[in-house]
Coordinates of C-alpha atoms and ligand atoms in Angstrom, one line a residue:
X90 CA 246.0 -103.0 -43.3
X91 CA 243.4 -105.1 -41.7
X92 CA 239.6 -103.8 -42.4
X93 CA 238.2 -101.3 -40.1
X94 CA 236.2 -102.5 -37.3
X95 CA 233.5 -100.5 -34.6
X96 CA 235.7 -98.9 -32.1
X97 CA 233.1 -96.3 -30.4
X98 CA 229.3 -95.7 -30.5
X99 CA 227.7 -92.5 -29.0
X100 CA 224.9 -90.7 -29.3
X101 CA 223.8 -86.6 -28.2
X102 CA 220.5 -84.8 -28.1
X103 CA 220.1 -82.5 -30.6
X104 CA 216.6 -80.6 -31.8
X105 CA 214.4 -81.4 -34.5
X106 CA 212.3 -79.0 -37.0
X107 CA 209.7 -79.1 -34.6
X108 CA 211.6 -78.1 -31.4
X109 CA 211.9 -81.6 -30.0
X110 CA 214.8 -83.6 -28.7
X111 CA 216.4 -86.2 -30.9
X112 CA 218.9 -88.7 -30.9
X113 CA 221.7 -88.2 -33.2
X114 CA 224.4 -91.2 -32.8
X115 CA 227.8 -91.0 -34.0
X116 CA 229.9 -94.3 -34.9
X117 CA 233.7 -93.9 -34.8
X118 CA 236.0 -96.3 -36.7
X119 CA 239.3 -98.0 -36.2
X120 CA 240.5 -95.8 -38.9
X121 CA 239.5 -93.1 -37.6
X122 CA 236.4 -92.3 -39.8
X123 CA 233.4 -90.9 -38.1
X124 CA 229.7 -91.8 -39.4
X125 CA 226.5 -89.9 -38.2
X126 CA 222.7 -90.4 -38.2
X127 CA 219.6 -88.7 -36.6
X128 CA 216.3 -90.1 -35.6
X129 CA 213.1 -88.2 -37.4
X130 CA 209.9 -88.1 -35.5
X131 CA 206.7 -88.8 -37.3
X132 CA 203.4 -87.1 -36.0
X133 CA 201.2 -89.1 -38.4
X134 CA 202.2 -92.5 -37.1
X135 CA 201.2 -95.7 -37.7
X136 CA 200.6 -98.2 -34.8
X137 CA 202.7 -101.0 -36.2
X138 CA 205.8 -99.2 -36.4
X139 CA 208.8 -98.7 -34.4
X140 CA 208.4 -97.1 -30.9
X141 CA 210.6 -94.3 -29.9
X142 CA 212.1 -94.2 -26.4
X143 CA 211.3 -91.0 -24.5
X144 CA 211.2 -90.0 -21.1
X145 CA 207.9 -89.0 -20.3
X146 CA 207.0 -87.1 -16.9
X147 CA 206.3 -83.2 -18.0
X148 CA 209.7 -81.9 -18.5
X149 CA 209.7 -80.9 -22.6
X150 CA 206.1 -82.8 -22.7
X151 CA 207.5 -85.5 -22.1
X152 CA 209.8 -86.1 -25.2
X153 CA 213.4 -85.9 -23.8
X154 CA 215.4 -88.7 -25.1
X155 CA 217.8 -89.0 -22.5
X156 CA 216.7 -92.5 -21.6
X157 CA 217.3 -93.1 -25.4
X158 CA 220.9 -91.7 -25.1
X159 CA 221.3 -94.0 -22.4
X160 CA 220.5 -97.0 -24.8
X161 CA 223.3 -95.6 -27.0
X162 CA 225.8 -94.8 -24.7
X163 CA 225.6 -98.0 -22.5
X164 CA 223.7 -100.6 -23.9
X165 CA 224.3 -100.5 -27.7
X166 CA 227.8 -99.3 -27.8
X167 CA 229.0 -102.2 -25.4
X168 CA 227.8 -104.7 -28.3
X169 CA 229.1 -103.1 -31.1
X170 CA 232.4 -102.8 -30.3
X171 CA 234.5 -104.3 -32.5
X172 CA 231.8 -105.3 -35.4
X173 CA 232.4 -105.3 -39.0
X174 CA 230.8 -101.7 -40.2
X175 CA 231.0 -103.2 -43.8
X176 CA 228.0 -105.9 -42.6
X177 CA 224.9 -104.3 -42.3
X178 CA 222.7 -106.3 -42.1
X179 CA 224.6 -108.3 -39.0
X180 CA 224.6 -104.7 -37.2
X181 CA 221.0 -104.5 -37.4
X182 CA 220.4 -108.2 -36.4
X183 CA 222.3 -107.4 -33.4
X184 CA 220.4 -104.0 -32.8
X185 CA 217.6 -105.8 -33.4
X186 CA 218.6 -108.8 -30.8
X187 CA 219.9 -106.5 -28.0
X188 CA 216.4 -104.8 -28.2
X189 CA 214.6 -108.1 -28.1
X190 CA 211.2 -106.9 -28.5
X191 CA 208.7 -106.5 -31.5
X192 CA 208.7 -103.0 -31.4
X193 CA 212.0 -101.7 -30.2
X194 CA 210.4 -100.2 -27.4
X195 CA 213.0 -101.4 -24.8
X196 CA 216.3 -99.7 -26.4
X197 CA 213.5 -97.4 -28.6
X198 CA 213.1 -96.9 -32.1
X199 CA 215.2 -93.5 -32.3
X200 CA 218.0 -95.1 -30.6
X201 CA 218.4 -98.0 -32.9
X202 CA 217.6 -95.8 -36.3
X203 CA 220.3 -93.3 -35.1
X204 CA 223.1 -95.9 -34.7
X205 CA 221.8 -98.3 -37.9
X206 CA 222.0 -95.1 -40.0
X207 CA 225.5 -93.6 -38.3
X208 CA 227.0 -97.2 -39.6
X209 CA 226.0 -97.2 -43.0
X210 CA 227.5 -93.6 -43.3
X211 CA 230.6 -94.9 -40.9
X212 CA 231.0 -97.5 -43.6
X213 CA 230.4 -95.3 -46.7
X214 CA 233.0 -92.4 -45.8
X215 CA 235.5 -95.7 -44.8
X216 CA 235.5 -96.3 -48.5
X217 CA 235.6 -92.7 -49.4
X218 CA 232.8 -92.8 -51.5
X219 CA 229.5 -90.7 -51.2
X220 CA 226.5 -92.9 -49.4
X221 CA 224.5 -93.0 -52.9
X222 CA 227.3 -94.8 -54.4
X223 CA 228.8 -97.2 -51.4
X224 CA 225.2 -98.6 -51.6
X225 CA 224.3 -98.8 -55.1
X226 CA 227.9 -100.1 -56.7
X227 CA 227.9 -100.7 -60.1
X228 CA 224.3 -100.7 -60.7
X229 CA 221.7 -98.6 -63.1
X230 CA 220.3 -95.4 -61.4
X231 CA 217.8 -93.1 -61.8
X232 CA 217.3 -89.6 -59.8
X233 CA 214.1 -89.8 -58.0
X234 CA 210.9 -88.3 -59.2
X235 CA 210.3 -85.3 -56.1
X236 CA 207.0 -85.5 -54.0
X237 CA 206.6 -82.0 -53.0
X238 CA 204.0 -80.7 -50.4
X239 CA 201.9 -77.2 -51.6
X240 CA 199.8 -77.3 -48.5
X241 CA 200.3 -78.9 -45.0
X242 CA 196.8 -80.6 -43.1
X243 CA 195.8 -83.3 -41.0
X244 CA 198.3 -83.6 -37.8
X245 CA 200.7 -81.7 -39.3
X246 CA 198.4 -78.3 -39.5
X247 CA 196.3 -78.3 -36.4
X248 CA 193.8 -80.7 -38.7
X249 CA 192.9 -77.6 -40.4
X250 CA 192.2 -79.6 -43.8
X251 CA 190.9 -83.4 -43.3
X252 CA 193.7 -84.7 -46.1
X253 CA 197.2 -84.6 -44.7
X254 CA 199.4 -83.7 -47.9
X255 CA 198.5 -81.5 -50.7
X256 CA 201.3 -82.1 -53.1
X257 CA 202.5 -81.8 -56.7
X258 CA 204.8 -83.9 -59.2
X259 CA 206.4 -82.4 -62.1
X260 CA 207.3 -85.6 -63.9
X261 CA 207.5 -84.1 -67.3
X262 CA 210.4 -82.0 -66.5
X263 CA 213.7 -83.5 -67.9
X264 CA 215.9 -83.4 -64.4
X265 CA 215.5 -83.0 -60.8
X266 CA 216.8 -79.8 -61.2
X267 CA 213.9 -78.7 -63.8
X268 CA 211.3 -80.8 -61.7
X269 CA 212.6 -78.4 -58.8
X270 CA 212.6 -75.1 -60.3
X271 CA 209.0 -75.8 -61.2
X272 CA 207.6 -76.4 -57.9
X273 CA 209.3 -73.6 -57.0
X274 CA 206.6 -71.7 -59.3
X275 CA 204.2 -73.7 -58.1
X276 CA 204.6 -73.2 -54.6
X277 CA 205.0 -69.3 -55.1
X278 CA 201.8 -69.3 -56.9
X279 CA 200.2 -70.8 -54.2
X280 CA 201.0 -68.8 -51.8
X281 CA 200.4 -65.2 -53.6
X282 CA 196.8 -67.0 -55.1
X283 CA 196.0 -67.8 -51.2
X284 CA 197.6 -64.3 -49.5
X285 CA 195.2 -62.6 -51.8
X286 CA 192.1 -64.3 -50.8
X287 CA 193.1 -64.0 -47.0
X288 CA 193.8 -68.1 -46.7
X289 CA 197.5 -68.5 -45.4
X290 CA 197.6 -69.4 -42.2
X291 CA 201.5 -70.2 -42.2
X292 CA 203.5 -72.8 -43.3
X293 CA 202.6 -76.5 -41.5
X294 CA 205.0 -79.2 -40.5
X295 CA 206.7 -79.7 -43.0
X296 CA 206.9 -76.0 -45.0
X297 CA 203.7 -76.4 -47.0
X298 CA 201.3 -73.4 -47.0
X299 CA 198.9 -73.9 -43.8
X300 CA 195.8 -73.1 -45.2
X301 CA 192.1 -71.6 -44.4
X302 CA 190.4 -73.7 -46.7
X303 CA 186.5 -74.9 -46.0
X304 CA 186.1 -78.2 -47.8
X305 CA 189.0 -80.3 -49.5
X306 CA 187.5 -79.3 -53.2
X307 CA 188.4 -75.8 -52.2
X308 CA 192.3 -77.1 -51.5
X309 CA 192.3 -79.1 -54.8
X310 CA 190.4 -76.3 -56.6
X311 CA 193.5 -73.7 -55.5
X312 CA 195.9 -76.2 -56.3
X313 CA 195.2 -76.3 -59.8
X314 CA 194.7 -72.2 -60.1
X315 CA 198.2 -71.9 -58.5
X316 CA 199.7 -75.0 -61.5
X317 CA 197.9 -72.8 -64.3
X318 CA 199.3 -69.4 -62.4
X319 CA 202.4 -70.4 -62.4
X320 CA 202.7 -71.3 -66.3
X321 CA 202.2 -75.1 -66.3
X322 CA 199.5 -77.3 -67.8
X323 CA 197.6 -79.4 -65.0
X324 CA 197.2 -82.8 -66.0
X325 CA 199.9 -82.2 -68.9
X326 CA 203.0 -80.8 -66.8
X327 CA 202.1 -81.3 -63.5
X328 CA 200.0 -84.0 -61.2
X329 CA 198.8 -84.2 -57.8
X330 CA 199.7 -86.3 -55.4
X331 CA 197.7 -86.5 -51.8
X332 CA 198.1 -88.4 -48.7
X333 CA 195.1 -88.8 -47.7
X334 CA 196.4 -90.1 -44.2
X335 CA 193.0 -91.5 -43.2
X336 CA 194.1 -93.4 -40.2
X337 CA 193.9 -90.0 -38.3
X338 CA 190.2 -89.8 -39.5
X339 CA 189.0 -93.2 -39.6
X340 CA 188.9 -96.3 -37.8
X341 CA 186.4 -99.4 -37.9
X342 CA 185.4 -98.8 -41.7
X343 CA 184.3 -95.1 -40.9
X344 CA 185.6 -91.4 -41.5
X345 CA 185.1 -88.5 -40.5
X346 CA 185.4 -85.7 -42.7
X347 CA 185.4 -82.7 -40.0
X348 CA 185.8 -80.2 -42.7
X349 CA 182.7 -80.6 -44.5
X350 CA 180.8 -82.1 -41.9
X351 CA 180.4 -85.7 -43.5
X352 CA 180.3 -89.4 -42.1
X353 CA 181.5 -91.9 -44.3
X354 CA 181.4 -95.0 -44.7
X355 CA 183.9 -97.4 -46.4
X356 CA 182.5 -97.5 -49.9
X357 CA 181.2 -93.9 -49.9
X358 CA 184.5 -93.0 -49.0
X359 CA 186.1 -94.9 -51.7
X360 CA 183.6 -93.4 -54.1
X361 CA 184.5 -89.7 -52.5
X362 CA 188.2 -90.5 -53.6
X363 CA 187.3 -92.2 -57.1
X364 CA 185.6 -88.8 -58.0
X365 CA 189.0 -87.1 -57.2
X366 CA 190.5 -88.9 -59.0
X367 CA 188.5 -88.4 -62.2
X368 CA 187.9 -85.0 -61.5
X369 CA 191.7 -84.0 -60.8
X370 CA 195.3 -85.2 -62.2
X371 CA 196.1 -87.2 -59.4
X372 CA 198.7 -89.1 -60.2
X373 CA 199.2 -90.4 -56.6
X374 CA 197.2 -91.2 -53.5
X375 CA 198.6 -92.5 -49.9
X376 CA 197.0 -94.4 -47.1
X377 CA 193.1 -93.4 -48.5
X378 CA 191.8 -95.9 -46.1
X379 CA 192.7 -96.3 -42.3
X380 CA 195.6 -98.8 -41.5
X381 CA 192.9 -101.4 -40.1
X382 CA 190.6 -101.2 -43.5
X383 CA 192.3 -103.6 -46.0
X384 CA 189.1 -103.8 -48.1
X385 CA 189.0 -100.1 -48.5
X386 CA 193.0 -100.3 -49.9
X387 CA 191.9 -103.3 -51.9
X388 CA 188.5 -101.6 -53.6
X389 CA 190.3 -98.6 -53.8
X390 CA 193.4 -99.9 -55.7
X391 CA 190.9 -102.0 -58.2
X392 CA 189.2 -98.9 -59.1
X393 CA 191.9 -97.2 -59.8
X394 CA 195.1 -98.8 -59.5
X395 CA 195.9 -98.8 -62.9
X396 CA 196.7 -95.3 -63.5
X397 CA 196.7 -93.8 -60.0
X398 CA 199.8 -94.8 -57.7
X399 CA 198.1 -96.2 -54.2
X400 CA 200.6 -96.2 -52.0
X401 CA 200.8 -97.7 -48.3
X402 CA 202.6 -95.9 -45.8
X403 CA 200.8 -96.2 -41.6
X404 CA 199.2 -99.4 -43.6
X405 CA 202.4 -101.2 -44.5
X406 CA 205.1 -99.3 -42.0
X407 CA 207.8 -100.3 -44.0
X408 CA 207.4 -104.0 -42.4
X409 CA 208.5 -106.9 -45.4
X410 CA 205.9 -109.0 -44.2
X411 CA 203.2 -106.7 -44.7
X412 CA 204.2 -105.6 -47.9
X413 CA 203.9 -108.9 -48.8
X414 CA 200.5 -109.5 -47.3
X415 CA 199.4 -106.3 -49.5
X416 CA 201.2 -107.8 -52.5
X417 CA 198.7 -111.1 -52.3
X418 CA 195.8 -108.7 -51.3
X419 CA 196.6 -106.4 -53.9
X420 CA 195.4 -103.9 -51.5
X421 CA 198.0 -101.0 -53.1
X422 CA 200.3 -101.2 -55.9
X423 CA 203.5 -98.4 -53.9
X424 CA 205.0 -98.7 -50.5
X425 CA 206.3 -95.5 -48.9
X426 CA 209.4 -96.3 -47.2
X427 CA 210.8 -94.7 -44.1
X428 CA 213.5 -95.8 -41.7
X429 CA 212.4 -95.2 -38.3
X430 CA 209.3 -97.1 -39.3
X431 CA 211.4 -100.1 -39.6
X432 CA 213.7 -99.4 -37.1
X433 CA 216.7 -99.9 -39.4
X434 CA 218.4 -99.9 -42.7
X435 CA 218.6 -103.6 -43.2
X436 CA 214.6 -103.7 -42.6
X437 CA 213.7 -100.7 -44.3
X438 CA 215.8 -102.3 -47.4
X439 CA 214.2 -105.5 -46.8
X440 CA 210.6 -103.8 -47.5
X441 CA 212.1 -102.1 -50.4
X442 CA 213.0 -105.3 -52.0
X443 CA 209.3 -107.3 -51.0
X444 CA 208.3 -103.9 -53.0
X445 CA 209.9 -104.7 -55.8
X446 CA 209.3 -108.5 -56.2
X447 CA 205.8 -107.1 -56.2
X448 CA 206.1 -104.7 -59.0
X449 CA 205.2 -102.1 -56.5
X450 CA 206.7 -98.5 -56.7
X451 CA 208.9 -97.3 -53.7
X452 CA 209.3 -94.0 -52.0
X453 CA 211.5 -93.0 -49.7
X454 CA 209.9 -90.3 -47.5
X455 CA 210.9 -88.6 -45.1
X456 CA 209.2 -87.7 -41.2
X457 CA 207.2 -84.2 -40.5
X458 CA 209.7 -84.0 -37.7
X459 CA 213.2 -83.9 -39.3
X460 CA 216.4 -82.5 -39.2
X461 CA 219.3 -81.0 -41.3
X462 CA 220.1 -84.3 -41.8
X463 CA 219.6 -85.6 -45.5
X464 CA 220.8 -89.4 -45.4
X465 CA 217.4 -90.2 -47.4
X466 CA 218.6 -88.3 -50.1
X467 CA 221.2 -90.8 -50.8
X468 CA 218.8 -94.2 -49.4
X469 CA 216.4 -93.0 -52.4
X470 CA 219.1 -92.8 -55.0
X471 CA 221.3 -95.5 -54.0
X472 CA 218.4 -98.0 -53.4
X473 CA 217.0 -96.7 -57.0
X474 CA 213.6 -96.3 -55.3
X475 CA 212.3 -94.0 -58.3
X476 CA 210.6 -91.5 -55.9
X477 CA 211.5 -89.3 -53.2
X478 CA 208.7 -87.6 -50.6
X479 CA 210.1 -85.2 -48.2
X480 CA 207.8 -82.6 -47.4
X481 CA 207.5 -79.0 -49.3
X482 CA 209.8 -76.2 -51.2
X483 CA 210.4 -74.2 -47.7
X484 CA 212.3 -74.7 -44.4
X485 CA 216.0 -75.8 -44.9
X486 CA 215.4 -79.4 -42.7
X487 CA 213.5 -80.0 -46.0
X488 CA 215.3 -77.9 -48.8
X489 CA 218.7 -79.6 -47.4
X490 CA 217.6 -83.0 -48.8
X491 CA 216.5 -81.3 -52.0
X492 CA 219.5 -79.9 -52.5
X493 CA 221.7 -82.5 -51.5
X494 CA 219.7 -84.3 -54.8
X495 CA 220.9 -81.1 -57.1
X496 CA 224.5 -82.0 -56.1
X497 CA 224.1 -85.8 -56.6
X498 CA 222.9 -85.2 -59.9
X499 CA 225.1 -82.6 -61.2
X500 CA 228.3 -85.6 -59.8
X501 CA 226.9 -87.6 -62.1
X502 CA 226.7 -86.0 -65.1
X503 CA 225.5 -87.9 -68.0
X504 CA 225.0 -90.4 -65.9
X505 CA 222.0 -89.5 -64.0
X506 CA 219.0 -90.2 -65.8
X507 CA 216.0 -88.7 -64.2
X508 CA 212.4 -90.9 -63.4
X509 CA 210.5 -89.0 -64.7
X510 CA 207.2 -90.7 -66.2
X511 CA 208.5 -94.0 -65.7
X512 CA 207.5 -94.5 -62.3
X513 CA 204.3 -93.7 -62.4
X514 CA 201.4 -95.7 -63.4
X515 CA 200.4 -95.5 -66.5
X516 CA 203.1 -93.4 -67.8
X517 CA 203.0 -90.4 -69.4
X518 CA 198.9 -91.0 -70.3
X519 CA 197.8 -90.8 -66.9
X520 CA 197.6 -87.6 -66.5
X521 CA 196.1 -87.0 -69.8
X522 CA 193.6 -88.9 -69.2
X523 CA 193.3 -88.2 -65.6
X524 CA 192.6 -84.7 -66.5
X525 CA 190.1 -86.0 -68.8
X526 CA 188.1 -87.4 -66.7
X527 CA 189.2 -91.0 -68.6
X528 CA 189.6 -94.3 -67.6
X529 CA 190.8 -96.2 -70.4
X530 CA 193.2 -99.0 -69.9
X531 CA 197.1 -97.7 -69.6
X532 CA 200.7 -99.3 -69.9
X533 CA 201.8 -101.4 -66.9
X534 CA 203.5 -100.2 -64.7
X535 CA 207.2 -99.7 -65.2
X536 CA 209.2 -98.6 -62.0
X537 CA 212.4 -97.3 -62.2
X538 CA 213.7 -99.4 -59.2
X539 CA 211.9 -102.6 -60.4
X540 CA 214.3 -104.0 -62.7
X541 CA 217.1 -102.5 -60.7
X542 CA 220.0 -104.8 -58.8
X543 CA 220.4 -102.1 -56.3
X544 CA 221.7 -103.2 -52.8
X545 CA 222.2 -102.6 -49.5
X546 CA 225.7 -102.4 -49.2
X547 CA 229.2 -104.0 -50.9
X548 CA 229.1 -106.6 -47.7
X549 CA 225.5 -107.9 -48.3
X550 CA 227.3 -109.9 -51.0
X551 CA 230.0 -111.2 -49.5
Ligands
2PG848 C1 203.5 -89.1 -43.8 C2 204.5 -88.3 -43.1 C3 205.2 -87.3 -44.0 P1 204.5 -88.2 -40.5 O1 202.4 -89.3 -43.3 O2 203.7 -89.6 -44.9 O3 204.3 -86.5 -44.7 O4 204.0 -87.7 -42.0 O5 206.0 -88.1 -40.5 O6 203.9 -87.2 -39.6 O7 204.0 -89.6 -40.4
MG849 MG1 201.7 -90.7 -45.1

């Protein structure tokens, strides 16, 4: 039997969580095996990364994808008839060649995401093996350590609160599934502590609780009643992570905190985000600075760096090069990692990998436009990323990657060892002595993924 090849590429519009059109793509086989993968939409974007192709004009405001579609349909499918499904990495360099520009504005970002993804799948179910495993072989694994959002702000609730993501890790717990049943408190806590005092709003973007709050102490404050509500020990069983998102508020070494009313510049922002820190357990802070304000990331990280997870995300876009810039910087010690930032697997893997030369953590998050899709699920286990950032406990476009983790790790069994502590900075003390107010010197940082030999695919090797 000789080995399957590309026989058709297509893509539809379908809708994402927000009501907008998509692109899902849809790679058929010579065997007959179908592989499928959606474009998310980020609202929080950052300006390096890929640029999705929409139509413009006023019809849907603009976002139709039809031209999109067309690059599917026409453009993409006539050049990948006929290639090798098991070869990644040469599917993306042709994606990446047809398109021809820096950006992948000409064929757009969502078309080219849509068709990498549908390949990788095409090629996974060809083997007959579930995505986690086609990409991860025989290496070690860990189930990633969950990200979850307790309140929505910044772009994705009407800028209500000046910090984007107001979110929680349980890494004591001794599975996903545990880590997941105590958000689930956590989240209900929240949201009976804020109904009472007249502050829910909603849920934002991406299922969080859209809040009423009047300065980001008052978010952090709640956050840490609705931990202690719900049973759990902040700073013992459960830390906070925040994505600070400050490109949205920032630019030119100055922010603008609209919620209390404040100017700031670089350094007093930096010293606004220090005091978090030692006044909260966070465990975990994106983009603090704007994505033009290296020095912020780099004074930022020093501070703190060694028990506090600095991650880039608009800052690095999931671009190799510029993780490796921030490596020699040392502007951030974790790299969020999301494919329609890169534009496709092969590059979203390759930024994984500058990562973990660096001794970087890795996330892989998803968009706050999504779908039912839940690929990522299976990117952050079989790339062994260590951490997985998809939003909050509500709305099934999120709970359907969640869940699609539960299933991965009851299939493994004994096998599935969850990340617990090890992924985070410091380990198991941070949070101790984060909640102490401490800033004694902690254990390096060990990341799951770091010593990991995971892959992109069986082909990358051949
Ligand atoms: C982020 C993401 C997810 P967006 O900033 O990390 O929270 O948001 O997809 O809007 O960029
Ligand atoms: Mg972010």
């Amino acid at each position: 039997m000789p080995e399957p090849a590309i026989a058709a590429v297509r893509a539809r519009r379908i809708w994402d969580s927000r009501g907008r059109p998509t692109v899902e793509a849809e790679v058929l086989l010579s065997d007959g095996v179908l592989g499928r993968g959606v474009a998310p939409a980020g609202a929080s974007r950052g300006s390096r990364e890929a640029l999705d192709r929409r139509d413009g004009g006023t019809r849907l405001d603009g976002l139709d994808v039809q031209l999109a579609l067309r690059s599917v349909n026409e453009d993409i499918a006539a050049h990948l008839r006929g290639c090798d499904p098991f070869d990644q990495s040469a599917v993306d360099a042709r994606l990446i060649a047809l398109d021809g520009t820096p950006n992948k504005s000409r064929l757009g970002g969502n078309a080219i995401v849509a068709v990498s993804l549908a390949v990788l799948d095409a090629a996974a179910a060809s083997r007959r093996v579930p995505l986690w495993q086609y990409l991860l072989g025989d290496a070690r694994l860990t189930i990633p350590l969950p990200e979850i959002q307790i309140f929505g702000g910044g772009a994705h609730a009407g800028r209500r609160t000046d910090i984007q993501d107001f979110m929680v890790v349980a890494p004591s717990a001794k599975s996903f599934a545990e880590a997941l049943e105590i958000t689930a408190e956590v989240y209900l806590s929240a949201g009976k502590l804020m109904a009472d005092r007249g502050l829910v709003q909603g849920v934002a973007d991406e299922g969080g609780w859209w809040p009423a709050f009047s300065s980001n102490h008052e978010a952090l404050d709640t956050l840490m009643r609705a931990i202690e509500g719900a049973g759990f020990r902040p700073g013992q069983d459960v830390g906070i992570s925040l994505d600070i998102a400050a490109s949205e508020f920032g630019c030119g070494g100055r922010y603008s905190l609209r919620l209390e009313e404040r100017e700031l510049d670089r350094d007093c922002l930096a010293e606004y985000l220090v005091r978090l820190c030692d006044r909260y357990p966070i465990l975990s802070v994106e983009d603090p600075f704007a994505e033009d304000d290296p020095e912020g990331f780099r004074c930022f990280t020093a501070a703190v760096g060694d028990r506090v997870q600095v991650i880039g995300d608009d800052y690095l876009v999931t671009n190799a090069d510029l993780v490796e810039q921030a490596a020699a910087a040392r502007t951030v010690n974790a790299v969020l990692l999301k494919v329609n930032q890169a534009g496709t697997i092969s590059e979203t893997f390759a930024a994984c990998q500058a990562a973990r030369r660096a001794g970087f953590g890795t996330i892989v998050s998803a968009r706050s436009g999504e779908t039912e899709d839940f690929a990522i699920a299976h990117l952050a286990v079989g790339w062994d990323a260590g951490q997985l950032k998809v939003g909050s406990f509500a709305r099934s476009e999120r709970m359907a990657k969640w869940n699609e983790v539960l299933r991965i790790e009851e299939a493994l069994g004994a096998k599935a060892r969850f990340a617990g502590w090890s992924v985070l900075r410091g380990g198991r003390s941070a949070l101790d002595e984060a909640s102490s107010g401490g800033s004694a010197a902690r254990a390096p940082h060990a990341a799951a993924g770091a010593a990991s030999t995971a892959k992109l695919g069986p082909a990358q090797h051949r």
